[in-house]
CSV table of C-alpha atoms in Angstrom, one decimal:
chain,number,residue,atom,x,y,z
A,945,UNK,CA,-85.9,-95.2,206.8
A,946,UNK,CA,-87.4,-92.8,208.9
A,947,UNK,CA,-90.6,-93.0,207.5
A,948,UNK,CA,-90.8,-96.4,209.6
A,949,UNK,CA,-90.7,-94.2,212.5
A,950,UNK,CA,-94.1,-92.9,211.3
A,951,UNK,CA,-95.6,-96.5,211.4
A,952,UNK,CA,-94.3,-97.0,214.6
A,953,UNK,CA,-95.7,-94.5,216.3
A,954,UNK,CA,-98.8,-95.1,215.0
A,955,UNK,CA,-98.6,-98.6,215.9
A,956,UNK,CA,-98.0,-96.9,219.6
A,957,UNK,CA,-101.2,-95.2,219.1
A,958,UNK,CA,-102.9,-98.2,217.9
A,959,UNK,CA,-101.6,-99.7,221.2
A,960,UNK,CA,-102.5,-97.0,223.3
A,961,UNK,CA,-106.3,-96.4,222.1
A,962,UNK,CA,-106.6,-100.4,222.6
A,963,UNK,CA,-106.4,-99.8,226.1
A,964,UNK,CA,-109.3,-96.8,226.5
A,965,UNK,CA,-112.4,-97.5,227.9
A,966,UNK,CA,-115.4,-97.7,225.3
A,967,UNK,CA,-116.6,-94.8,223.6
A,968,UNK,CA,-120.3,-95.5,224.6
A,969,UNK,CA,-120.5,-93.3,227.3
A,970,UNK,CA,-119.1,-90.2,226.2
A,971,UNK,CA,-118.2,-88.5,222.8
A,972,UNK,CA,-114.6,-89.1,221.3
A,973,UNK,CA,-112.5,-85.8,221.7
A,974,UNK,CA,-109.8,-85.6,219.5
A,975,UNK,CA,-106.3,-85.9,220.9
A,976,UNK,CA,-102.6,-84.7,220.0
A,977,UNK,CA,-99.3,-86.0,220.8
A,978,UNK,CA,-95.8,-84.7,219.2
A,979,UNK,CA,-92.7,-87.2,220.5
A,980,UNK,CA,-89.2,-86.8,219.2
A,981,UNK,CA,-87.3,-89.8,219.3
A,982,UNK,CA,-83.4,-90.5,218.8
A,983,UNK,CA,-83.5,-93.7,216.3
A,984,UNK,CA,-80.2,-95.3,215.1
A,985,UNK,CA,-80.0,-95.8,211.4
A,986,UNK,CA,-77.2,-97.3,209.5
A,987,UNK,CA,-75.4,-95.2,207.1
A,988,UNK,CA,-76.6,-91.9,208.5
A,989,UNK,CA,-76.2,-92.3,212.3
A,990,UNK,CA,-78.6,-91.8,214.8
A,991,UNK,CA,-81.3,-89.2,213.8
A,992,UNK,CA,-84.3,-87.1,215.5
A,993,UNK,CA,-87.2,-88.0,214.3
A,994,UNK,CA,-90.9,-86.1,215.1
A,995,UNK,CA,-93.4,-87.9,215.4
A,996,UNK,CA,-97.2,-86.5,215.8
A,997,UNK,CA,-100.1,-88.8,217.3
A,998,UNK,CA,-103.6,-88.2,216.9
A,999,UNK,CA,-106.8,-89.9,217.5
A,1000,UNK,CA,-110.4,-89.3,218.6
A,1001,UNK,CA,-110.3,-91.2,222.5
A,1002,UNK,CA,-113.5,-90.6,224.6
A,1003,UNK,CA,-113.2,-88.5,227.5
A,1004,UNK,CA,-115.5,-90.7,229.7
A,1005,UNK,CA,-116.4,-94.4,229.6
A,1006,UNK,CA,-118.6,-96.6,231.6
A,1007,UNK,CA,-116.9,-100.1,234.3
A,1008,UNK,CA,-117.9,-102.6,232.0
A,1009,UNK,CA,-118.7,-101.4,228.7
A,1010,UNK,CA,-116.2,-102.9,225.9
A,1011,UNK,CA,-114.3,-99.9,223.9
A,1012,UNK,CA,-115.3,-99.8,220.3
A,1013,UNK,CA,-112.0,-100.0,218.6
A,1014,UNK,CA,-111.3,-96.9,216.3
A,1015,UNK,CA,-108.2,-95.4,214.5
A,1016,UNK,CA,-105.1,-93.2,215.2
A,1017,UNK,CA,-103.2,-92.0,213.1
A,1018,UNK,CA,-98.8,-90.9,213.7
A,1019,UNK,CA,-97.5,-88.8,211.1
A,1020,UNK,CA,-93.8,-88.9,211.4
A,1021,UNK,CA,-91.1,-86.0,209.5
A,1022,UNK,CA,-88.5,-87.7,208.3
A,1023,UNK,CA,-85.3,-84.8,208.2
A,1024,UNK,CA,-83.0,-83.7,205.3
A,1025,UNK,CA,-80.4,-86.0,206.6
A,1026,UNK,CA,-82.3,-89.3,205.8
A,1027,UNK,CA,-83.9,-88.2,202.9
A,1028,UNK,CA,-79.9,-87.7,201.6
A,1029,UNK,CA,-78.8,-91.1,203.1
A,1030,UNK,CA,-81.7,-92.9,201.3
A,1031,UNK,CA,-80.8,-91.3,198.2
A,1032,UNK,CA,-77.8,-91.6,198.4
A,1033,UNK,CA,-78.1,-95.7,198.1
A,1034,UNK,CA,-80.5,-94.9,195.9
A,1035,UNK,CA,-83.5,-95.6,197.4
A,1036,UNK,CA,-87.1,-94.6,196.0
A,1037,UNK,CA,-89.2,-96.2,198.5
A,1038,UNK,CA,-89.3,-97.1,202.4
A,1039,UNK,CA,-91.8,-99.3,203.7
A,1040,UNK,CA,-91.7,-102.0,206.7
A,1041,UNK,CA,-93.3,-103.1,210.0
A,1042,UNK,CA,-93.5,-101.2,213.9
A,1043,UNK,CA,-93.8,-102.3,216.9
A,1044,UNK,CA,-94.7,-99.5,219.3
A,1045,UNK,CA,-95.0,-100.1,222.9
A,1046,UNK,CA,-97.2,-97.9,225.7
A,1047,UNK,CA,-98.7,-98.3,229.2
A,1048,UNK,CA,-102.4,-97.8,229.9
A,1049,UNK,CA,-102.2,-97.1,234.1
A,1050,UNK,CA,-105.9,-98.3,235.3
A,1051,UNK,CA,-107.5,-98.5,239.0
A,1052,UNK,CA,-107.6,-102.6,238.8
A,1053,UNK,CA,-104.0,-103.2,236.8
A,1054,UNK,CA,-101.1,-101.3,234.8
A,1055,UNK,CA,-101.3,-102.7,231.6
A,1056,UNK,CA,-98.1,-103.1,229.3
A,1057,UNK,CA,-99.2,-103.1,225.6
A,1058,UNK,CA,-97.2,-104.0,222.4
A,1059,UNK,CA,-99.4,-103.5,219.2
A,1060,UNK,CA,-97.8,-103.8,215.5
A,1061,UNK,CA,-98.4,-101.5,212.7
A,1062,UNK,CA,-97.6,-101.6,209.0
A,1063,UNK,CA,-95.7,-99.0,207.2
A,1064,UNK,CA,-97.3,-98.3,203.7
A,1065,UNK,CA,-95.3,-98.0,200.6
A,1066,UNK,CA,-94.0,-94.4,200.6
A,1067,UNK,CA,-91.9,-92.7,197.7
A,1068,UNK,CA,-88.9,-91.1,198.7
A,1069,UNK,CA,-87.8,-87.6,198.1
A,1070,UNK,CA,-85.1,-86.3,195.6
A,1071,UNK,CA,-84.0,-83.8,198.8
A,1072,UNK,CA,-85.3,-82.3,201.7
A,1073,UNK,CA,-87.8,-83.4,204.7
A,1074,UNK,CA,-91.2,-85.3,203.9
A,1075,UNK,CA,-94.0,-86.9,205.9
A,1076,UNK,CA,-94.9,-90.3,206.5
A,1077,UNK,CA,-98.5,-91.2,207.2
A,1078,UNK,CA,-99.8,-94.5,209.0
A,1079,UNK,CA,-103.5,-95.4,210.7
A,1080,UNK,CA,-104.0,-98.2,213.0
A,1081,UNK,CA,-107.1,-99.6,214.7
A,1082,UNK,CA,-106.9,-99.9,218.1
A,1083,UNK,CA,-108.7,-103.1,219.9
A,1084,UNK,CA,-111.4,-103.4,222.8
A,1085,UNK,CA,-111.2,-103.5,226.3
A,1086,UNK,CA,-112.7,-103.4,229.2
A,1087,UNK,CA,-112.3,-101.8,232.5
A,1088,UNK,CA,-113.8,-103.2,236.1
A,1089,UNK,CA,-113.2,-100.4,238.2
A,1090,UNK,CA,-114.0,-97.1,238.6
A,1091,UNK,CA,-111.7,-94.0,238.6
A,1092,UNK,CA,-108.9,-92.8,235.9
A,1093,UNK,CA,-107.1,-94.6,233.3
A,1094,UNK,CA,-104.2,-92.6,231.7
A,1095,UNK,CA,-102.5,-93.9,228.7
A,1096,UNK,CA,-98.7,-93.2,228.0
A,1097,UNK,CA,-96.9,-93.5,224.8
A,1098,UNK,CA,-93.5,-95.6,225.3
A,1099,UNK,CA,-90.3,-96.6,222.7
A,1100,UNK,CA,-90.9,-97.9,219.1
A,1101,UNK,CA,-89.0,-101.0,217.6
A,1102,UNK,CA,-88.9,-99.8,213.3
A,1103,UNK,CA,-88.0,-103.2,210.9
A,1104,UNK,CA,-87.4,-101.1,207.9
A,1105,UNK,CA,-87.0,-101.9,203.9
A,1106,UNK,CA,-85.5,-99.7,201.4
A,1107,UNK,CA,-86.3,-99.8,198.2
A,1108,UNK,CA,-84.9,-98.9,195.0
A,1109,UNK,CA,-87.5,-98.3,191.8
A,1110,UNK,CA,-87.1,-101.5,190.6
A,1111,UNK,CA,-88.4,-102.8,193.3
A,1112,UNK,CA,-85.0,-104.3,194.8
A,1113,UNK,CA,-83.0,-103.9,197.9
A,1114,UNK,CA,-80.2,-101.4,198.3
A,1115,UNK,CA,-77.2,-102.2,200.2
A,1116,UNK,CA,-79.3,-101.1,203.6
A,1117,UNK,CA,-81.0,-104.5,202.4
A,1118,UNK,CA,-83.7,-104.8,206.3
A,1119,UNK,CA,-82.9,-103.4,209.4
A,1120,UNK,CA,-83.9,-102.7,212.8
A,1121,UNK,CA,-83.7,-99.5,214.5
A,1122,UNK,CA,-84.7,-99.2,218.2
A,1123,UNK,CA,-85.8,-95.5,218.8
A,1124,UNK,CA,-85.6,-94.3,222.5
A,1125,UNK,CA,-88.0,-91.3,223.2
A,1126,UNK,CA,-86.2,-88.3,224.0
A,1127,UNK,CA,-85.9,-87.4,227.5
A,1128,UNK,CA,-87.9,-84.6,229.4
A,1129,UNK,CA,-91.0,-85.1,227.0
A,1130,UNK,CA,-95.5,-85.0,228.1
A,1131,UNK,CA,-96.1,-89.0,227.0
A,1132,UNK,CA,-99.3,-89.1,228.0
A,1133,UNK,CA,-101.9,-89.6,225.3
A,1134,UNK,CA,-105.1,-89.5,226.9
A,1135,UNK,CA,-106.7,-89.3,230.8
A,1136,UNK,CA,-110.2,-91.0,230.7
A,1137,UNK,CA,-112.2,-91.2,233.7
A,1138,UNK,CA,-114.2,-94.0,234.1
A,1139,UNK,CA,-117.5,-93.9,235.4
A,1140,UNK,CA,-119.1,-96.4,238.0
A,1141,UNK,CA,-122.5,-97.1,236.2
A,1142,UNK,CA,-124.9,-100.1,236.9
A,1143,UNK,CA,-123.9,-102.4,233.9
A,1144,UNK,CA,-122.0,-104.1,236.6
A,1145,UNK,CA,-123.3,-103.9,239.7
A,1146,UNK,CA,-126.9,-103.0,240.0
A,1147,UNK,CA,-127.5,-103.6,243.2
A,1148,UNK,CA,-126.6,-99.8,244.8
A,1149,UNK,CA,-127.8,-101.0,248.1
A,1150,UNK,CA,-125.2,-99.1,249.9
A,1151,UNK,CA,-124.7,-95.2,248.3
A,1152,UNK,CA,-127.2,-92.5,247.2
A,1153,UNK,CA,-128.6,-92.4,243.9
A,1154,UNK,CA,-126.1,-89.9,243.3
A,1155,UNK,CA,-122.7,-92.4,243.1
A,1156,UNK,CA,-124.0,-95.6,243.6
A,1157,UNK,CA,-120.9,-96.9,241.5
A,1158,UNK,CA,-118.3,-95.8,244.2
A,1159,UNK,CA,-118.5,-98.6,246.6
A,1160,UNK,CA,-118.3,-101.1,243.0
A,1161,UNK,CA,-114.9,-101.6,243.4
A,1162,UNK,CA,-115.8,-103.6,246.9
A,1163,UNK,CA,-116.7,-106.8,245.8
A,1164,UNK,CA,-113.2,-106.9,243.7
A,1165,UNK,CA,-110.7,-104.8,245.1
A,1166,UNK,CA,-112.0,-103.7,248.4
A,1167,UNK,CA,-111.5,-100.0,248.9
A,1168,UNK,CA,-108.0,-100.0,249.0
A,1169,UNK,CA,-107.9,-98.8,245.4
A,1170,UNK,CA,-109.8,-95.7,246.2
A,1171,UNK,CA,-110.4,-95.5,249.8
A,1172,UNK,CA,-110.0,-91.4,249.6
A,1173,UNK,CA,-112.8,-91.4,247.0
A,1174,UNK,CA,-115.4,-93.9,248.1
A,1175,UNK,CA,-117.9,-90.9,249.2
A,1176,UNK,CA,-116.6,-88.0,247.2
A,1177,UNK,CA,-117.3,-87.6,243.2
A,1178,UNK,CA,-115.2,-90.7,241.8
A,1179,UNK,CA,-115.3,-89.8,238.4
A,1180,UNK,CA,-112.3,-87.1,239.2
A,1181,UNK,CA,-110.3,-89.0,241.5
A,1182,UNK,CA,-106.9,-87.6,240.3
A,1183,UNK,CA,-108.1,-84.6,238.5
A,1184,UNK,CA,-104.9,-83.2,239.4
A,1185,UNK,CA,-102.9,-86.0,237.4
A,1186,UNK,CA,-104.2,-84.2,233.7
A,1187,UNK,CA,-103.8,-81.2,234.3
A,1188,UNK,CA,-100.0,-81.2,234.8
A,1189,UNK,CA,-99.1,-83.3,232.1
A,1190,UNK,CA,-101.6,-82.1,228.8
A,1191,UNK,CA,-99.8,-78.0,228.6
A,1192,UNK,CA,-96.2,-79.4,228.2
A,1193,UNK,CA,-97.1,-80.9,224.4
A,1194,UNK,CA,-95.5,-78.4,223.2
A,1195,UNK,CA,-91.9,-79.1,224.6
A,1196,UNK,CA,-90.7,-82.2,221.7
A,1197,UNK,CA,-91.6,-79.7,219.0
A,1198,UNK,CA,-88.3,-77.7,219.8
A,1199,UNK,CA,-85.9,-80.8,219.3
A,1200,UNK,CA,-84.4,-81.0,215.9
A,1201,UNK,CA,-82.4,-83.8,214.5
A,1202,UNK,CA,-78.3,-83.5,214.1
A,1203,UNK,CA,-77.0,-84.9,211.4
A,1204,UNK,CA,-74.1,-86.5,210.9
A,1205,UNK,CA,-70.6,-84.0,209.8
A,1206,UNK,CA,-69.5,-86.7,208.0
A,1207,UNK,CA,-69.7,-90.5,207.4
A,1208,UNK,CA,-67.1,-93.0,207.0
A,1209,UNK,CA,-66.4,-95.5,204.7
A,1210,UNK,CA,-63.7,-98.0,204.0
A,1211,UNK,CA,-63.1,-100.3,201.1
A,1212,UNK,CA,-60.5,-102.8,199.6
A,1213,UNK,CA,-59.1,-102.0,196.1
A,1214,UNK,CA,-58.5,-104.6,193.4
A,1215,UNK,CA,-57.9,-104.2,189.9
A,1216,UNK,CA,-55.5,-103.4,187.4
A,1217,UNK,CA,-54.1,-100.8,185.0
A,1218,UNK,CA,-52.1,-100.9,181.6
A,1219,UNK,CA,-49.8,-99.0,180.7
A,1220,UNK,CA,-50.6,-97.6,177.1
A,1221,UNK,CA,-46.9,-97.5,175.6
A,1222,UNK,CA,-45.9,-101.3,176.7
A,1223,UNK,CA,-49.2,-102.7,176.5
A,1224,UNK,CA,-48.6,-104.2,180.3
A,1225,UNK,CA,-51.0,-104.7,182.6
A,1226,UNK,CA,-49.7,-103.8,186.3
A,1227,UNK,CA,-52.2,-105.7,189.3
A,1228,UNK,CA,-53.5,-103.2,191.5
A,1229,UNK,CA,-54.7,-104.0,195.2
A,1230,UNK,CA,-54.6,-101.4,198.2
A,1231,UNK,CA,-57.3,-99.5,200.3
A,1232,UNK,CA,-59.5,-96.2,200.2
A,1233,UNK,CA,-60.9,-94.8,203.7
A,1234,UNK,CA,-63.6,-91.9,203.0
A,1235,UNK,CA,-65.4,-89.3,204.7
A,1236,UNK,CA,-69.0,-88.3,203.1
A,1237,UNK,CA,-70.3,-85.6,203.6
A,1238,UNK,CA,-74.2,-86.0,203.5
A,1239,UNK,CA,-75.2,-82.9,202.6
A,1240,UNK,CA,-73.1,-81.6,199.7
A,1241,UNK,CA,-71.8,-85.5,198.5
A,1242,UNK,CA,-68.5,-84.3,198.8
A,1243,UNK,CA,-65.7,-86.9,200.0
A,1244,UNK,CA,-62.2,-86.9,200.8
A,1245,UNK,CA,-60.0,-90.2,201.1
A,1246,UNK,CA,-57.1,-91.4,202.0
A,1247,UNK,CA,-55.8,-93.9,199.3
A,1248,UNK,CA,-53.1,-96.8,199.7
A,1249,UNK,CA,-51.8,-98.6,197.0
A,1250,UNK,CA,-49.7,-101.8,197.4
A,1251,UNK,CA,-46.1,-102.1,195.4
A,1252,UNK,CA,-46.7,-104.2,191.8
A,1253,UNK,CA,-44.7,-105.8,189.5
A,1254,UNK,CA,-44.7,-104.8,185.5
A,1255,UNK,CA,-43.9,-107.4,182.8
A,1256,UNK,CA,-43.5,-106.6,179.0
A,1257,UNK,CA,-42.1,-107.4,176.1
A,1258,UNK,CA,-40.3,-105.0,173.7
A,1259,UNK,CA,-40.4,-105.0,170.0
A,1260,UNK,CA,-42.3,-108.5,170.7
A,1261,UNK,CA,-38.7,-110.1,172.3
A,1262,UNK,CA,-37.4,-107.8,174.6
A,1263,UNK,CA,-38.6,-109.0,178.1
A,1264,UNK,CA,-38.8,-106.1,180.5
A,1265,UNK,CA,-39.7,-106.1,184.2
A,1266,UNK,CA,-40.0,-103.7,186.9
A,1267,UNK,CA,-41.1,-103.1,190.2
A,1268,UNK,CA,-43.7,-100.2,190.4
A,1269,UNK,CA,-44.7,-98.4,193.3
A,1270,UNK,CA,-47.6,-95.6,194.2
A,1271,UNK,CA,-47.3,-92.6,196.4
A,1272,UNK,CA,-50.0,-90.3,196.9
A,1273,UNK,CA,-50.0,-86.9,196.7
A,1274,UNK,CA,-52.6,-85.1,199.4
A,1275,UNK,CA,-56.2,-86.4,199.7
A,1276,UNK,CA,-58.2,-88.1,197.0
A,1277,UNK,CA,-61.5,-86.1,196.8
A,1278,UNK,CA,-64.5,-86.8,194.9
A,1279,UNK,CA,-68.3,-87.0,194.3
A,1280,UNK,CA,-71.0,-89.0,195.0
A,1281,UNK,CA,-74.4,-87.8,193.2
A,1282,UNK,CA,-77.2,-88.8,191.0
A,1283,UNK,CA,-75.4,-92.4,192.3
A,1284,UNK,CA,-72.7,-91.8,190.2
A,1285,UNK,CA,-69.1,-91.5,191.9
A,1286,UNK,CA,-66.7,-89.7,190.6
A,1287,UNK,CA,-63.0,-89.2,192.2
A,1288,UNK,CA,-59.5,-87.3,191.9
A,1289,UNK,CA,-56.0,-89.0,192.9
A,1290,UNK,CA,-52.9,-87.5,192.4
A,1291,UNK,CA,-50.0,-90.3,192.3
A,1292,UNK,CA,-46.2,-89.9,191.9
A,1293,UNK,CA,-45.3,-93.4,189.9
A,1294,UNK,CA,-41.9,-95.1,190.9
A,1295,UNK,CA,-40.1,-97.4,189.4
A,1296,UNK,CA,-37.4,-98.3,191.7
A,1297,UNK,CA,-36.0,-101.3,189.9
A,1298,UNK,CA,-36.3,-101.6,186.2
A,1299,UNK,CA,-34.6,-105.0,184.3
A,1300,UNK,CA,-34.0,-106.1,180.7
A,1301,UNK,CA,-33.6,-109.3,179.4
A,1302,UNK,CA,-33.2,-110.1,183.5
A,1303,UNK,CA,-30.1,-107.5,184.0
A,1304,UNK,CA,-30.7,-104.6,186.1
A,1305,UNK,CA,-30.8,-101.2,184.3
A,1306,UNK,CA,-31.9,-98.6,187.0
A,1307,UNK,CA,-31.6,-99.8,190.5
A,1308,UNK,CA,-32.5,-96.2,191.9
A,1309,UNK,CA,-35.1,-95.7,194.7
A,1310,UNK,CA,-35.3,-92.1,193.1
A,1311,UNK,CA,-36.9,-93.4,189.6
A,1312,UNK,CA,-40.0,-92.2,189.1
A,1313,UNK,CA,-42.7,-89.8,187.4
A,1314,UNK,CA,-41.6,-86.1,187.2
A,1315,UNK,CA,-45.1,-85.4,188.0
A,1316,UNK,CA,-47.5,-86.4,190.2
A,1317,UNK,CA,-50.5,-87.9,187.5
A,1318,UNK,CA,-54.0,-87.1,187.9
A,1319,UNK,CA,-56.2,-90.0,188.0
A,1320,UNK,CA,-59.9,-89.4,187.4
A,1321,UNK,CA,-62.3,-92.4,188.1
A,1322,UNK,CA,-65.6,-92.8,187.5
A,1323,UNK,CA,-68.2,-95.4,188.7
A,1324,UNK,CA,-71.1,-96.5,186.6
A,1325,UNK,CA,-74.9,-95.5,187.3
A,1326,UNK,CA,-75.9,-97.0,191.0
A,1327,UNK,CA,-73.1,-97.0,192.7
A,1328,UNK,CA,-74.0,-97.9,196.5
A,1329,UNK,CA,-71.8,-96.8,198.9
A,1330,UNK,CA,-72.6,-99.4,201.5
A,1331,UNK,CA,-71.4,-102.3,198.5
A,1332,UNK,CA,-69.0,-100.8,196.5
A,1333,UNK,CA,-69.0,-101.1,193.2
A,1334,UNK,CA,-66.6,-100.7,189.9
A,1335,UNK,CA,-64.6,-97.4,188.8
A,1336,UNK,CA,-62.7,-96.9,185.8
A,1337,UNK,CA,-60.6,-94.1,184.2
A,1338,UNK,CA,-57.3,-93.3,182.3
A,1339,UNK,CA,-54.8,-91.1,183.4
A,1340,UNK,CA,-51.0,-89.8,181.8
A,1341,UNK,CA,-47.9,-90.8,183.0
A,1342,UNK,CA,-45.2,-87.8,182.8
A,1343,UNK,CA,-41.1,-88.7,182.0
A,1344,UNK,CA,-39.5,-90.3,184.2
A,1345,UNK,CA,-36.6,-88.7,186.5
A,1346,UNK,CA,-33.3,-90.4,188.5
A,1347,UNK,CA,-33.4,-93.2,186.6
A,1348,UNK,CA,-29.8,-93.0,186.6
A,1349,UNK,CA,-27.6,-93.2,183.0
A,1350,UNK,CA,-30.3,-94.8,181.3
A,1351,UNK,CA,-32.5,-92.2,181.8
A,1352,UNK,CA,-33.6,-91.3,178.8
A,1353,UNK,CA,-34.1,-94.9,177.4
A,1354,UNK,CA,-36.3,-96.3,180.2
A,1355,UNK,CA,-38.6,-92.9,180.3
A,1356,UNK,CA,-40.0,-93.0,176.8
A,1357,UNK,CA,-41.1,-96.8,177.8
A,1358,UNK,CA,-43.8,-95.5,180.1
A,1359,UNK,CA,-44.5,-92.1,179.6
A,1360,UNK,CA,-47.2,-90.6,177.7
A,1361,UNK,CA,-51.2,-90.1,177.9
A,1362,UNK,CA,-53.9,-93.0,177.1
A,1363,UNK,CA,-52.8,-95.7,180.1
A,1364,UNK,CA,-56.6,-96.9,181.6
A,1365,UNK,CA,-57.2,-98.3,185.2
A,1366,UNK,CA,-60.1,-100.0,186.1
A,1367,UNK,CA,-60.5,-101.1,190.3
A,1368,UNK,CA,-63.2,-103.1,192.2
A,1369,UNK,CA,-63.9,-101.4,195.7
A,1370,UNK,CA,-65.3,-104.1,198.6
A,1371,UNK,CA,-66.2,-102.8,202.2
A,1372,UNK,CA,-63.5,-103.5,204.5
A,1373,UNK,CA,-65.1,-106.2,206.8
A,1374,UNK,CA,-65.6,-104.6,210.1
């Protein structure tokens, strides 16, 4: 996901460079530009990313010449964080589109420029940070005026796509992500000053031969746009605008991301489980909150379970109902890794009305397992935890207790190891 952020910020190169002055004049100087921007991603939360801008951008250029368009090039880090939240919905590839936006200041105009880039296919890490690398070609323009033209690198609009190795989506599926550029941070890109030669005006009736240019700007924009620098040496007319602005570079690099402590999920349960000694099947439908942790795929839950209803038959004509309920014992913890979930419940089963043949044989509220039993579930490859998915298990059932007289009738019935569940989880609509 963050790999987009790459692209983007090369499309804001792209879009930068298309606003320098032609490289005619003067040789290209290479440039440098590290930007942190806070992005919002789902899953993971907003997240830091780095994002370094380089390009060779002429120093000098001439009023009039057209810029040959050339290439910059944004390498963006994507951090630990989203490397684990694309794995973790199992995604081996990130590509998508940018739109990165910047402002070229000039004598005659301040131009606002938008310029797309693509973001290549690029594989996606087991763990850890990796780099994403995008070019762009920046168009031509051309300036009318002589003095400086600074170029400043704005926000970046990522359209991202996650994919998995087969080639299809994962529950991310495309998304946006509007990353803001941290505040406090040198945008600027590039100063070029640009000269006053005679491919415009060659009729230098008024200066010397040593700025003839100056008094171009005249027949457009009447000196009002540099009436300060008419005489003096035009080609610095705000030398002191560069200066202050390339040394601080350095400051973005000291930003790092923050991930997320922990992310939160929700789900609906259905499904069912049977118990082993009556062969019954008991309906199952409830809820699961959980709290990931990123890093370590650790979660803890809290699981509901909504009172059921048991039917059997004994000895193939001995009809035997009873209502079942589930209370949990402390937190349901679990796994998520290689895509595979696994999970721990501990659940105290009651059975606070049993009947037989219709007539009530235990009507305590006090019926239930001796034990709290330990319900292991286990999802299938792939699970995404942004869909849900299946998870199955079996679990024991230990004898029952406060059952009243018939105690030791109704236990037997349900005790004993062997009984399977097997649940759907949905995402709770938000």
């Amino acid at each position: 996901m963050v790999a987009a952020a790459a692209s983007a910020t090369v499309a804001t190169g792209a879009a930068l460079t298309a606003v320098l002055a032609g490289a005619g004049t003067s040789a290209a100087d290479p440039v440098s530009l590290t930007l942190n921007y806070s992005c919002p991603f789902p899953l993971i939360g907003t997240q830091t990313l780095q994002i370094v801008i380089s390009a060779d951008i002429p120093t000098t250029v001439n009023v009039g010449e057209p810029t040959p368009a050339f290439t910059v090039t944004a390498v963006a880090t994507v951090p630990p964080t989203a490397t684990q939240g694309l794995t973790l919905v199992g995604a081996a590839t990130v590509e998508g589109s940018a739109k990165a936006s910047s402002t070229v200041t000039a004598p005659e105009a301040t131009i606002p420029v938008t310029v797309p880039a693509t973001i290549p296919v690029t594989p996606v890490p087991a763990s850890g940070s990796f780099d994403t690398v995008a070019t762009g070609d920046a168009p031509s323009l051309t300036f009318t005026q002589a003095g400086r033209a600074t170029i400043t690198v704005g926000d970046i609009l990522l359209t991202l796509h996650p994919k998995r190795a087969d080639g299809t989506d994962t529950g991310l599926g495309v998304f946006d992500s509007q990353c803001t550029q941290v505040a406090g941070q040198n945008n600027t890109l590039a100063n070029i000053t640009i000269n006053g030669g005679t491919t415009t005006e060659p009729t230098t009736t008024e200066p010397t031969t040593t700025e003839p240019t100056t008094t171009e700007p005249t027949t457009t924009e009447p000196t009002t746009t540099e009436p300060t620098t008419t005489e003096p040496t035009t080609t610095e007319p705000t030398t002191t605008e560069p200066t202050t602005s390339e040394p601080s570079t350095t400051e973005p690099t000291t930003t790092t991301s923050n991930p997320p402590t922990g992310i939160d999920y929700s789900y609906t349960l259905e499904g069912d489980s049977v118990v082993k000694k009556l062969n019954a099947t008991v309906p199952l439908s409830g809820g699961i909150d959980a709290n990931l942790d990123l890093a370590s795929g650790n979660f803890t839950a809290d699981l509901s379970l909504e009172p059921s209803k048991l039917k059997a038959t004994l000895f193939h004509f001995i009809p035997i109902t009873a209502k079942v309920a589930f209370e949990q014992e402390g937190k349901t913890t679990g796994t998520l890794a290689g895509g595979v979930l696994n999970s721990t419940s501990h659940t105290t089963i009651k059975l606070p009305s049993v009947k037989v043949f219709g007539f009530p044989i235990s009507k305590s509220p006090k019926c239930q397992s001796s034990e709290p039993s330990e319900i292991n579930l286990t999802s299938g490859p792939g699970f995404d935890p942004l869909a849900g998915g299946d998870l199955s298990g079996t679990y024991e059932i230990a004898p029952l207790e406060n059952c009243g007289p018939l105690t030791g009738l109704i236990s037997p019935l349900a005790t004993g190891p062997g009984n399977t569940i097997d649940v759907t989880l949905s995402p709770k609509e938000s």
